[in-house]
PDB file of C-alpha atoms in Angstrom:
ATOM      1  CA  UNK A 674     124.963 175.967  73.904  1.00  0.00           C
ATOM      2  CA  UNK A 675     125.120 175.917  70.251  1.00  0.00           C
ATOM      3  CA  UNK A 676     125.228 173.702  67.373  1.00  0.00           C
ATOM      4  CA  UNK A 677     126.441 172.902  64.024  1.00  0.00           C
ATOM      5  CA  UNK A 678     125.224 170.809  61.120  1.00  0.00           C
ATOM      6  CA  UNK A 679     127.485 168.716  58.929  1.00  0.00           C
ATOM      7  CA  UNK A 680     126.656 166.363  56.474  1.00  0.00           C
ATOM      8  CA  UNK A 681     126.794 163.424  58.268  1.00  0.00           C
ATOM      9  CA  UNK A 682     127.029 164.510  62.096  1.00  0.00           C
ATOM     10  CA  UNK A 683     125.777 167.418  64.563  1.00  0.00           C
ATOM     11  CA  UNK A 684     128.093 169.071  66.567  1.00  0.00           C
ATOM     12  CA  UNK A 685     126.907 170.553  69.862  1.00  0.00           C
ATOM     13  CA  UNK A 686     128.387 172.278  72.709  1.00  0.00           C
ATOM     14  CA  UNK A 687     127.532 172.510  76.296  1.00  0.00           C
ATOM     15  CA  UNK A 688     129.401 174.693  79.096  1.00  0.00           C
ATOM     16  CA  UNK A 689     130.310 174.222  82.812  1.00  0.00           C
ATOM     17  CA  UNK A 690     131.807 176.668  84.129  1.00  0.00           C
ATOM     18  CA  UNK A 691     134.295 178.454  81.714  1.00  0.00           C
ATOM     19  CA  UNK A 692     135.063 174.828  80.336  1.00  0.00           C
ATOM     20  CA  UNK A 693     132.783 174.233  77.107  1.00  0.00           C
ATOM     21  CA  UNK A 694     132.414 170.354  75.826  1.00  0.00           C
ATOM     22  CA  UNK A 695     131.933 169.961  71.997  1.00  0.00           C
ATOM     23  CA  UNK A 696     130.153 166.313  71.341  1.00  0.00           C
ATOM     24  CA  UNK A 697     129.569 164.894  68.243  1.00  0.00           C
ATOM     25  CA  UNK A 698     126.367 163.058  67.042  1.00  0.00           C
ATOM     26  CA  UNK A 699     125.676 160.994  64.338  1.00  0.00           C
ATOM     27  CA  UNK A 700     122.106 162.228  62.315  1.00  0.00           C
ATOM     28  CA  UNK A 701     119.990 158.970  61.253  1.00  0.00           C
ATOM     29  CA  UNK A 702     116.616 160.538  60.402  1.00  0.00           C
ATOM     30  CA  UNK A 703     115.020 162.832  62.978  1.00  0.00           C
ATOM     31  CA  UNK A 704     117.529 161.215  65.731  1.00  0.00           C
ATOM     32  CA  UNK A 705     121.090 162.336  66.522  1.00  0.00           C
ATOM     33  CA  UNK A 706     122.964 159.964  68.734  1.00  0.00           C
ATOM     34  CA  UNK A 707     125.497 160.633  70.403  1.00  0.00           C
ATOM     35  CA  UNK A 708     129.195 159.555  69.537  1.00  0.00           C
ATOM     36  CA  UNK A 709     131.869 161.275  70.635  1.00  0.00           C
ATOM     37  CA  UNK A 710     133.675 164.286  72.263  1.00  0.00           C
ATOM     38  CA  UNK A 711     136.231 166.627  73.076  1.00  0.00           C
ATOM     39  CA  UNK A 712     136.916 169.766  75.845  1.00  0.00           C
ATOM     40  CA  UNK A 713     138.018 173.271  75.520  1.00  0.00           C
ATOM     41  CA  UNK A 714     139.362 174.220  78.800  1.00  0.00           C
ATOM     42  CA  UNK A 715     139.009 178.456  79.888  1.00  0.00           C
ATOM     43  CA  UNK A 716     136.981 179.305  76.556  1.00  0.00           C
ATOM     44  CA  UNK A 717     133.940 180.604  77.447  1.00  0.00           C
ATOM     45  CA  UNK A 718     130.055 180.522  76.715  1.00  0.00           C
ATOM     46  CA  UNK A 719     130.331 178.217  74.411  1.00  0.00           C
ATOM     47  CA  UNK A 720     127.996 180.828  71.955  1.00  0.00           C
ATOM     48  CA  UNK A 721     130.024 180.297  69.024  1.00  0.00           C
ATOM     49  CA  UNK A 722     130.210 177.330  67.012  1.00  0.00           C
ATOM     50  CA  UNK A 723     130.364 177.662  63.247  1.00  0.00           C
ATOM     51  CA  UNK A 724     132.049 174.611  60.926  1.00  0.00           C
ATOM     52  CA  UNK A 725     134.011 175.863  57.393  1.00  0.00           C
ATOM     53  CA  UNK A 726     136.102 174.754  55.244  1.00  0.00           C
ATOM     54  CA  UNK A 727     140.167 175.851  54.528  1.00  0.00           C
ATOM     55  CA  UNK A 728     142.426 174.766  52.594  1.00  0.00           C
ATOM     56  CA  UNK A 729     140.358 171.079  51.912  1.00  0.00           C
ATOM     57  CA  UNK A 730     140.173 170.964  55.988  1.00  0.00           C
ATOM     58  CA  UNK A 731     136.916 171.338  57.777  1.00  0.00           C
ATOM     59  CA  UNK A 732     137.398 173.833  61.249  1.00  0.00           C
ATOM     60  CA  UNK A 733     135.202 175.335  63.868  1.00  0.00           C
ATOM     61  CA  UNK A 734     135.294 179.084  65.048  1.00  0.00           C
ATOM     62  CA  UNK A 735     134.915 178.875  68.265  1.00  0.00           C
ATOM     63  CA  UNK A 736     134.592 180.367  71.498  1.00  0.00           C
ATOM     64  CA  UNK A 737     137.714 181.542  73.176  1.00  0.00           C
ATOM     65  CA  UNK A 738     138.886 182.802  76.581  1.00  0.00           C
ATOM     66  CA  UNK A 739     136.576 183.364  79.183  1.00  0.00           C
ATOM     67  CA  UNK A 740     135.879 186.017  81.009  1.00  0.00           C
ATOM     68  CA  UNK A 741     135.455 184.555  84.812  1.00  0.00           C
ATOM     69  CA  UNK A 742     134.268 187.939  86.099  1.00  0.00           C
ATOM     70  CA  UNK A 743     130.989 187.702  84.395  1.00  0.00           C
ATOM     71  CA  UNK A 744     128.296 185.411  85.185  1.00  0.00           C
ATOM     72  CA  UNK A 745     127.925 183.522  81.842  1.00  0.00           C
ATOM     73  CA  UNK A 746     131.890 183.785  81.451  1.00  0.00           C
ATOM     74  CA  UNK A 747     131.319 185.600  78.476  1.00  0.00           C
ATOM     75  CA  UNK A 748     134.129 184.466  75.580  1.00  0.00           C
ATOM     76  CA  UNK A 749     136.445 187.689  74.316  1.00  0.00           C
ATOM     77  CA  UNK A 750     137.868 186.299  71.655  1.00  0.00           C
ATOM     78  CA  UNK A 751     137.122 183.952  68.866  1.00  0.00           C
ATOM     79  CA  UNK A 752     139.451 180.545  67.381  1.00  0.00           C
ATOM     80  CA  UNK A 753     140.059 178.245  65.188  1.00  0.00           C
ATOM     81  CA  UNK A 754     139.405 174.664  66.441  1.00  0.00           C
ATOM     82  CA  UNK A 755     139.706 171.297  64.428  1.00  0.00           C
ATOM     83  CA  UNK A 756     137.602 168.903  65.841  1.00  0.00           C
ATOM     84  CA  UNK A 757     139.882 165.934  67.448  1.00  0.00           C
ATOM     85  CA  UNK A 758     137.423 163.110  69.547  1.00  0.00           C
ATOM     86  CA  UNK A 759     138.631 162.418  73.011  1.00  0.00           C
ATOM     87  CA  UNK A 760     141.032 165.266  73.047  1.00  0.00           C
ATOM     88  CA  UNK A 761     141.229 168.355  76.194  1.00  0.00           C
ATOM     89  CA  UNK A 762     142.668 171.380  75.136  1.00  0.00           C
ATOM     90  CA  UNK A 763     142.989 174.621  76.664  1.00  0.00           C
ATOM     91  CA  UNK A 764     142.213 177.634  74.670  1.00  0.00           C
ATOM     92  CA  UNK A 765     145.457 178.897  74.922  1.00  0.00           C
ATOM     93  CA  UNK A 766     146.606 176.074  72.575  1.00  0.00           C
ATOM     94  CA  UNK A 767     144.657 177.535  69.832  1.00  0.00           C
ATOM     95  CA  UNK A 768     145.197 179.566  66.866  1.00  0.00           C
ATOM     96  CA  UNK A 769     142.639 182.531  67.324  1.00  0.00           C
ATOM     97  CA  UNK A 770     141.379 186.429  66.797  1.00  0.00           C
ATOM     98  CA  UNK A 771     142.319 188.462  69.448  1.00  0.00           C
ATOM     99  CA  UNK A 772     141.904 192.550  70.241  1.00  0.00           C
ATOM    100  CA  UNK A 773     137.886 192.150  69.268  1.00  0.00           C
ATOM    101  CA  UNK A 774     137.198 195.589  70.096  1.00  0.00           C
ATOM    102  CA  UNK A 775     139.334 196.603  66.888  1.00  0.00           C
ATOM    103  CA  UNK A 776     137.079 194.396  64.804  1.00  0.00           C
ATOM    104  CA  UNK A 777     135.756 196.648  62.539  1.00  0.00           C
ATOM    105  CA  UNK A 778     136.649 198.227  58.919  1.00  0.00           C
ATOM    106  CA  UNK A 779     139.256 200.573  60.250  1.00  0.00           C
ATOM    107  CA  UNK A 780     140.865 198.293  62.861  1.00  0.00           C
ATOM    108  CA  UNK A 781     140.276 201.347  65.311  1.00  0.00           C
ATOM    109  CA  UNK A 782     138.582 200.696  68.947  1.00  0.00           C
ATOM    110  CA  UNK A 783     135.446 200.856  69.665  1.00  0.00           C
ATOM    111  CA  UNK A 784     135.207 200.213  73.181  1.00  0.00           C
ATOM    112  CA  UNK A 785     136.068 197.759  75.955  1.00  0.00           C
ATOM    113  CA  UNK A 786     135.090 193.979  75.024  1.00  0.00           C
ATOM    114  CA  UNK A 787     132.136 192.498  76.851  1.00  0.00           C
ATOM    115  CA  UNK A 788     131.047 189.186  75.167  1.00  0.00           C
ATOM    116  CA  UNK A 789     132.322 188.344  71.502  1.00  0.00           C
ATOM    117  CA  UNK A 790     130.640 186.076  68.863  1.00  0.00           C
ATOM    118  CA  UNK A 791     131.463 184.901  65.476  1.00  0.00           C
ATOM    119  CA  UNK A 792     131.163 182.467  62.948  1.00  0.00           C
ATOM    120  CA  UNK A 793     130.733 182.631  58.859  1.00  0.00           C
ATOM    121  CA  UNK A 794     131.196 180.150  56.367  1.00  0.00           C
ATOM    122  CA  UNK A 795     134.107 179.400  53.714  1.00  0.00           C
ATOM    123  CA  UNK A 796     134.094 182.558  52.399  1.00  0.00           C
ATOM    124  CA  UNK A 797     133.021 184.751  54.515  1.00  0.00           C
ATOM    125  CA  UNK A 798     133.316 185.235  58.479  1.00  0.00           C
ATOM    126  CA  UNK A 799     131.731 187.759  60.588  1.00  0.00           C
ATOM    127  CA  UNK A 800     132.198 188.981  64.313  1.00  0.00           C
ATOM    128  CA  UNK A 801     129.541 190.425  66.471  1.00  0.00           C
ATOM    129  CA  UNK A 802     131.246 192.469  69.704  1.00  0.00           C
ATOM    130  CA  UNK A 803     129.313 193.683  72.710  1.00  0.00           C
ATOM    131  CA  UNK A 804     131.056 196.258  74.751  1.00  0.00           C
ATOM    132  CA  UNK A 805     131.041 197.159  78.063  1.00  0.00           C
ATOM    133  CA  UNK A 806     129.449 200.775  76.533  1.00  0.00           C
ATOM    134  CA  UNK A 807     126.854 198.813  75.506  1.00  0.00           C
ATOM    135  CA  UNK A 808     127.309 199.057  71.625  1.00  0.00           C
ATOM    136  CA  UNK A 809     127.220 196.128  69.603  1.00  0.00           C
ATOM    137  CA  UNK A 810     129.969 196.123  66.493  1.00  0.00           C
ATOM    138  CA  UNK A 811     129.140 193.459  63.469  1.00  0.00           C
ATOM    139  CA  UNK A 812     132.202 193.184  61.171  1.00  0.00           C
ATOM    140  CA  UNK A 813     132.376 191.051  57.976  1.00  0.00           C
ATOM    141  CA  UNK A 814     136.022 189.633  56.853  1.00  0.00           C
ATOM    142  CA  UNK A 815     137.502 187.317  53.877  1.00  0.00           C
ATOM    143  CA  UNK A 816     137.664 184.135  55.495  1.00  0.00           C
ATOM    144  CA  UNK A 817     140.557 182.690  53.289  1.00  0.00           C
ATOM    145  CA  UNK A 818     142.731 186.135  54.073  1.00  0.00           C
ATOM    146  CA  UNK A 819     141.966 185.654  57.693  1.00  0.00           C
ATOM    147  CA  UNK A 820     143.092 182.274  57.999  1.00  0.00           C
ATOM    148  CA  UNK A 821     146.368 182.945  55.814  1.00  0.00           C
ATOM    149  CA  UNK A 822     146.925 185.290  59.088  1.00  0.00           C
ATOM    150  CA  UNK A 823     146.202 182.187  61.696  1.00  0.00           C
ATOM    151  CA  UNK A 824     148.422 179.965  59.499  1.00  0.00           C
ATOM    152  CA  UNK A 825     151.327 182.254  60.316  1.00  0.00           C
ATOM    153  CA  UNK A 826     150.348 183.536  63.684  1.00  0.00           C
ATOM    154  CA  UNK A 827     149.420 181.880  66.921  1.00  0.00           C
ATOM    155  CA  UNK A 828     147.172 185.219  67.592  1.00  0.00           C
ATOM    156  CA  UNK A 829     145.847 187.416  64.879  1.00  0.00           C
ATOM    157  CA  UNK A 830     145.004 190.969  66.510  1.00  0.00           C
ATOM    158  CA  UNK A 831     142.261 192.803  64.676  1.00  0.00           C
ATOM    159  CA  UNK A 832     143.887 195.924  64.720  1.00  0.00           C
ATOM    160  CA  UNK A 833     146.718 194.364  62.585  1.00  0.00           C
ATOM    161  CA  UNK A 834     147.649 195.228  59.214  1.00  0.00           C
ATOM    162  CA  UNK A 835     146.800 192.299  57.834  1.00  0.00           C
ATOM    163  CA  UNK A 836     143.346 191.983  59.526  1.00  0.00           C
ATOM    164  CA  UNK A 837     142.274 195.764  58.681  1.00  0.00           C
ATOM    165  CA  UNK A 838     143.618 194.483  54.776  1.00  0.00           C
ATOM    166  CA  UNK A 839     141.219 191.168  55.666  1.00  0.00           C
ATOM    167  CA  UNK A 840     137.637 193.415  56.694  1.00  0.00           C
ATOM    168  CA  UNK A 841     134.898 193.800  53.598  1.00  0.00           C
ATOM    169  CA  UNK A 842     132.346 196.059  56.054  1.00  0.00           C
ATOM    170  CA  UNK A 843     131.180 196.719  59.409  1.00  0.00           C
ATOM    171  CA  UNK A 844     128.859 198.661  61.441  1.00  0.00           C
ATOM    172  CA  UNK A 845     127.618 199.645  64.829  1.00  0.00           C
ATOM    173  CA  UNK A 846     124.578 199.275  66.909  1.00  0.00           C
ATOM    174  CA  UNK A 847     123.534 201.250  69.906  1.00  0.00           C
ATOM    175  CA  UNK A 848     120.321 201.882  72.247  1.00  0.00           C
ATOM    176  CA  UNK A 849     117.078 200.848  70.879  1.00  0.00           C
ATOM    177  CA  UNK A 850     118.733 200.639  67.401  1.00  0.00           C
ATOM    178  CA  UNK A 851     120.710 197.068  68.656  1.00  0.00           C
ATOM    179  CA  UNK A 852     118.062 194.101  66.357  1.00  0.00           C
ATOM    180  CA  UNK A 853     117.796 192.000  69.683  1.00  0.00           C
ATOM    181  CA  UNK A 854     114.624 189.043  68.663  1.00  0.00           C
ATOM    182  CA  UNK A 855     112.784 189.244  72.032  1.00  0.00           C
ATOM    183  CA  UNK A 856     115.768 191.657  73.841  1.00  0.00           C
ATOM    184  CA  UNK A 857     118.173 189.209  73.591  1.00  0.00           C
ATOM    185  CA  UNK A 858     120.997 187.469  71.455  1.00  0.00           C
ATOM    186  CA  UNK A 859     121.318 183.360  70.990  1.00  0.00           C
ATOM    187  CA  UNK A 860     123.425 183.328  68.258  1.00  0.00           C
ATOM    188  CA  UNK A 861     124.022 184.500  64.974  1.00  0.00           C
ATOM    189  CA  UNK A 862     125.023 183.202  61.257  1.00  0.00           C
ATOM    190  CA  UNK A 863     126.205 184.523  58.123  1.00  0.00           C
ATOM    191  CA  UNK A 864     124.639 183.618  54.723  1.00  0.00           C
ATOM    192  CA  UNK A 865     127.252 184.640  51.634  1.00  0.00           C
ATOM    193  CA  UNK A 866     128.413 187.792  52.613  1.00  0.00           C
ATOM    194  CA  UNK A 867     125.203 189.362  52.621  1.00  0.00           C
ATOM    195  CA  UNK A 868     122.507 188.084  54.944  1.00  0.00           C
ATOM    196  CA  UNK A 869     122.930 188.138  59.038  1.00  0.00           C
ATOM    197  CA  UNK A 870     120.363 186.019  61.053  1.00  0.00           C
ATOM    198  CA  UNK A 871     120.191 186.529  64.775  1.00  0.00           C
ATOM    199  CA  UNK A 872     118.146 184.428  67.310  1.00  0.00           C
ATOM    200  CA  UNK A 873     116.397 185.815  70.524  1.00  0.00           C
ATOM    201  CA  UNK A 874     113.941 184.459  73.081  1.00  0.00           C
ATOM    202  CA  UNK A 875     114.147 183.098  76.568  1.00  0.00           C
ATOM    203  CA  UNK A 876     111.552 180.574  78.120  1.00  0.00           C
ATOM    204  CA  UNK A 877     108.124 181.917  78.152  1.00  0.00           C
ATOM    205  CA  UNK A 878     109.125 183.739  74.540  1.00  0.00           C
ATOM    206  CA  UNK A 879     107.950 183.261  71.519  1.00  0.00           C
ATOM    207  CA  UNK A 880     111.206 182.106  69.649  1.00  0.00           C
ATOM    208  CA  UNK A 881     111.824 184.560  66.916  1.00  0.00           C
ATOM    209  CA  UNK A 882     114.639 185.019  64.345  1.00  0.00           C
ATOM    210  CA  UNK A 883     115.907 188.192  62.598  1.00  0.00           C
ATOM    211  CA  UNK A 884     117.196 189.060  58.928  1.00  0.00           C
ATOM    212  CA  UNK A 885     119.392 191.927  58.994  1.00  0.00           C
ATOM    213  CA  UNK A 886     122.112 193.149  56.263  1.00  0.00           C
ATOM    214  CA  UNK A 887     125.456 193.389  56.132  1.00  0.00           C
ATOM    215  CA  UNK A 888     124.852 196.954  56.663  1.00  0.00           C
ATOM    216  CA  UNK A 889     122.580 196.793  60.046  1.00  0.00           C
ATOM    217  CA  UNK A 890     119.339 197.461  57.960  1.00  0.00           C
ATOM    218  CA  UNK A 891     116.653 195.347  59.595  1.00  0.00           C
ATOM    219  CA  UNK A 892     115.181 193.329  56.885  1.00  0.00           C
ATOM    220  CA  UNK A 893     112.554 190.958  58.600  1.00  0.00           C
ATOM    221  CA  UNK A 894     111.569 188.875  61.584  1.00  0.00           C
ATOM    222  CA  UNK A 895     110.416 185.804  62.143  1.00  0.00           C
ATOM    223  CA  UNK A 896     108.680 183.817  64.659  1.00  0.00           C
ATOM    224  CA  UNK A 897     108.115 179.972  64.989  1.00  0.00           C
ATOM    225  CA  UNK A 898     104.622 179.504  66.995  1.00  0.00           C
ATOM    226  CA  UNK A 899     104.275 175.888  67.124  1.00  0.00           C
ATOM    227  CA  UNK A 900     107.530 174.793  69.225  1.00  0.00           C
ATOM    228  CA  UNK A 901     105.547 176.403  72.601  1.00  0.00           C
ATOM    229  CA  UNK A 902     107.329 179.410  74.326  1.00  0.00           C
ATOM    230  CA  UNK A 903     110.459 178.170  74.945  1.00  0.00           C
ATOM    231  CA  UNK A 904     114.176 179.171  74.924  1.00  0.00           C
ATOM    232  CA  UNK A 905     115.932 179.425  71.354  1.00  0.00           C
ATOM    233  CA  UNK A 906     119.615 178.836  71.052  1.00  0.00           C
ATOM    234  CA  UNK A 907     121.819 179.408  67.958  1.00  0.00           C
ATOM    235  CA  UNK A 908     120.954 179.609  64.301  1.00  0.00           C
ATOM    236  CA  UNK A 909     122.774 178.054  60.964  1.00  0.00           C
ATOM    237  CA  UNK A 910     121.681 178.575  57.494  1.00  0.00           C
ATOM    238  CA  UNK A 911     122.713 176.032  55.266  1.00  0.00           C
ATOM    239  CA  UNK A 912     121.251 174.444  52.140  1.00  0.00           C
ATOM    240  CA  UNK A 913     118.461 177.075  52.205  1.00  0.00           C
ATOM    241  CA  UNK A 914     117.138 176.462  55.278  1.00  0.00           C
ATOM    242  CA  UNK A 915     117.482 178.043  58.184  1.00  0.00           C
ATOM    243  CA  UNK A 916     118.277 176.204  61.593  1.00  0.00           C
ATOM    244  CA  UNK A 917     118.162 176.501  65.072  1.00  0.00           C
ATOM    245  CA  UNK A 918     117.906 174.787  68.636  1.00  0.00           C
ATOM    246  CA  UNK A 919     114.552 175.009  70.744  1.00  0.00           C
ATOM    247  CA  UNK A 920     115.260 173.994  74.802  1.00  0.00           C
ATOM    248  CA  UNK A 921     111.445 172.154  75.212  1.00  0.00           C
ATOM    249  CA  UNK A 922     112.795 171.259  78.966  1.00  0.00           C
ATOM    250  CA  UNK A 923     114.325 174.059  80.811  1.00  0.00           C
ATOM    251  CA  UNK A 924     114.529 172.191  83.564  1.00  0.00           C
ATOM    252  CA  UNK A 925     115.613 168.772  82.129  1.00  0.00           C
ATOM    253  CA  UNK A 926     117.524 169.803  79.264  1.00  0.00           C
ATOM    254  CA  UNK A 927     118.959 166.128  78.939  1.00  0.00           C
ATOM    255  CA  UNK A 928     117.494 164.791  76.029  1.00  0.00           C
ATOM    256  CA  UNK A 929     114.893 167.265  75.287  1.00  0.00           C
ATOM    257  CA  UNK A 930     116.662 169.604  72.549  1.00  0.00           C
ATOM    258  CA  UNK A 931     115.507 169.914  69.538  1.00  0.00           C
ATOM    259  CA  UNK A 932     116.741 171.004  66.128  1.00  0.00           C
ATOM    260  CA  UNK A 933     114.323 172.777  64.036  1.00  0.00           C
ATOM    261  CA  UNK A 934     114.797 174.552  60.782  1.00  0.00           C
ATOM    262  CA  UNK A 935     112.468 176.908  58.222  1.00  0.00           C
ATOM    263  CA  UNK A 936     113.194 177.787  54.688  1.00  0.00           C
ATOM    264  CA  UNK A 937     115.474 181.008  54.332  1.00  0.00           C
ATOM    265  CA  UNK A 938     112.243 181.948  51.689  1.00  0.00           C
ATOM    266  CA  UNK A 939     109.913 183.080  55.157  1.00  0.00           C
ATOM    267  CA  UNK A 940     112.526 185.994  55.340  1.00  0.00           C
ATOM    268  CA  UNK A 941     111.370 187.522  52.145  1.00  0.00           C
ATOM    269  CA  UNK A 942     109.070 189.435  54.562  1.00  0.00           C
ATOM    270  CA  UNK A 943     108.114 189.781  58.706  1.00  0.00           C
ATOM    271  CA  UNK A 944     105.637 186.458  59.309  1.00  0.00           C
ATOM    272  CA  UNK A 945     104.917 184.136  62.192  1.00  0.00           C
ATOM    273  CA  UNK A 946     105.534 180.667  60.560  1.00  0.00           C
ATOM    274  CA  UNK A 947     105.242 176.915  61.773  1.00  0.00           C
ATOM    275  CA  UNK A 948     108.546 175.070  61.654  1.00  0.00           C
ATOM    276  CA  UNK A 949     108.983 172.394  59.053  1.00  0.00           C
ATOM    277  CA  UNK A 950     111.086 169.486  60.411  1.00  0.00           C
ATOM    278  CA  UNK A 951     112.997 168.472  63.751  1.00  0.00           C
ATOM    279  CA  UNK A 952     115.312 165.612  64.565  1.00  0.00           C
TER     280      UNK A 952
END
């Protein structure tokens, strides 16, 4: 799953299947109750979720296509959804970024695409692309030039013109050089066009949260200690705080999610920290 925070509601995904559902909750305090949703047929793991703003309009990035040989149905593409209550849509229907292993400064490949992740905010969007190599390719684009390119084109490959034009930086991970929090990756977010923060941690982990540039130099981790060793999924910055979902019932996950967030300030250096609200 993964989340985003608006002003007024939480969006949240959950996936069966290569089918992900996208509800929407309305925040009243530390509660978020539950009002409405919509279905994205054939997109994926449901990993990325991350709301911005175009044009005066408010869109999701969003998982696309899934990848039904792999046991999570990993997503291989990344696209643009506007949120619409009630409606089912199949990813095919949306505007998105295809060719993911091109996603880098040079549009050239990199490898064969494994499991692709993205998000960003209004001015800014980044990718993060796992290939079947085993690399791991972050890549950091102008968010208005990229969605001039969806405007015009039902698919946007990254190997385009107009998407090489679109790319500010990127660089690739490999081995024991690949900033995994706790070996493994539940989610990512962008702050500016400068700061990357990457979750990790499965049950029986210690949730934990990295700061890493927009050059792949590892800055600092952190990890929460008071939310028991449970699973972490997704991260957000906004507003400077840093947020991010902690799965207290692994076997009951009904009802027993959390949101958590910490000031983006514990990042100035490596700390364990106690989290400082939940709703």
């Amino acid at each position: 799953m993964d989340f985003a925070i608006a002003d007024k509601y939480l969006y949240v995904t959950q996936r069966s299947g290569g089918t992900c559902y996208l509800s929407r909750l309305l925040m009243e305090g530390n509660d978020a109750t539950y009002v409405d949703e919509m279905t994205v047929t054939n997109t994926g793991h449901c990993q990325t979720l991350d709301m911005y703003t175009y044009n005066g309009v408010n869109y999701f990035y969003f998982s696309s296509k899934a990848d039904p040989s792999t046991n999570y149905y990993w997503s291989l593409q990344v696209a643009r959804l506007q949120y619409a209550a009630g409606a089912t849509v199949d990813y095919t229907d949306l505007r998105r970024f295809t060719y993911l292993n091109y996603a880098n400064k040079t549009g050239s490949r990199f490898g064969e695409t494994y499991r692709v992740d993205g998000g960003g905010n209004s001015t800014h969007t980044f990718f993060r692309v796992q290939t079947a190599e085993g690399t791991v390719t972050w890549s950091i684009y102008d968010t208005v030039a990229l969605n001039q390119l969806l405007d015009n084109n039902q698919m946007v490959q990254m190997d385009s013109a107009g998407a090489v034009n679109a790319a500010l930086t990127s660089f690739t991970q490999s081995g024991s050089s690949i900033i995994r929090p706790n070996g493994s990756f539940q989610g990512a977010d962008l702050l500016g066009s400068t700061e990357i923060y990457t979750s990790g941690g499965a049950e029986g982990n210690t949730p934990q949260i990295a700061y890493i540039s927009n050059t792949g130099v590892y800055k600092s981790l952190v990890s929460i200690t008071n939310v028991g060793n449970h699973e972490i999924e997704g991260v957000q910055t906004k507003n400077g705080n840093v947020y991010f979902t902690i799965v207290t019932d692994p076997v009951n996950k009904k009802d027993t999610q959390k949101v958590y967030y910490v000031p983006d300030s514990v990042f100035n250096n490596s700390r364990s920290c106690d989290l400082f609200k939940d709703f």
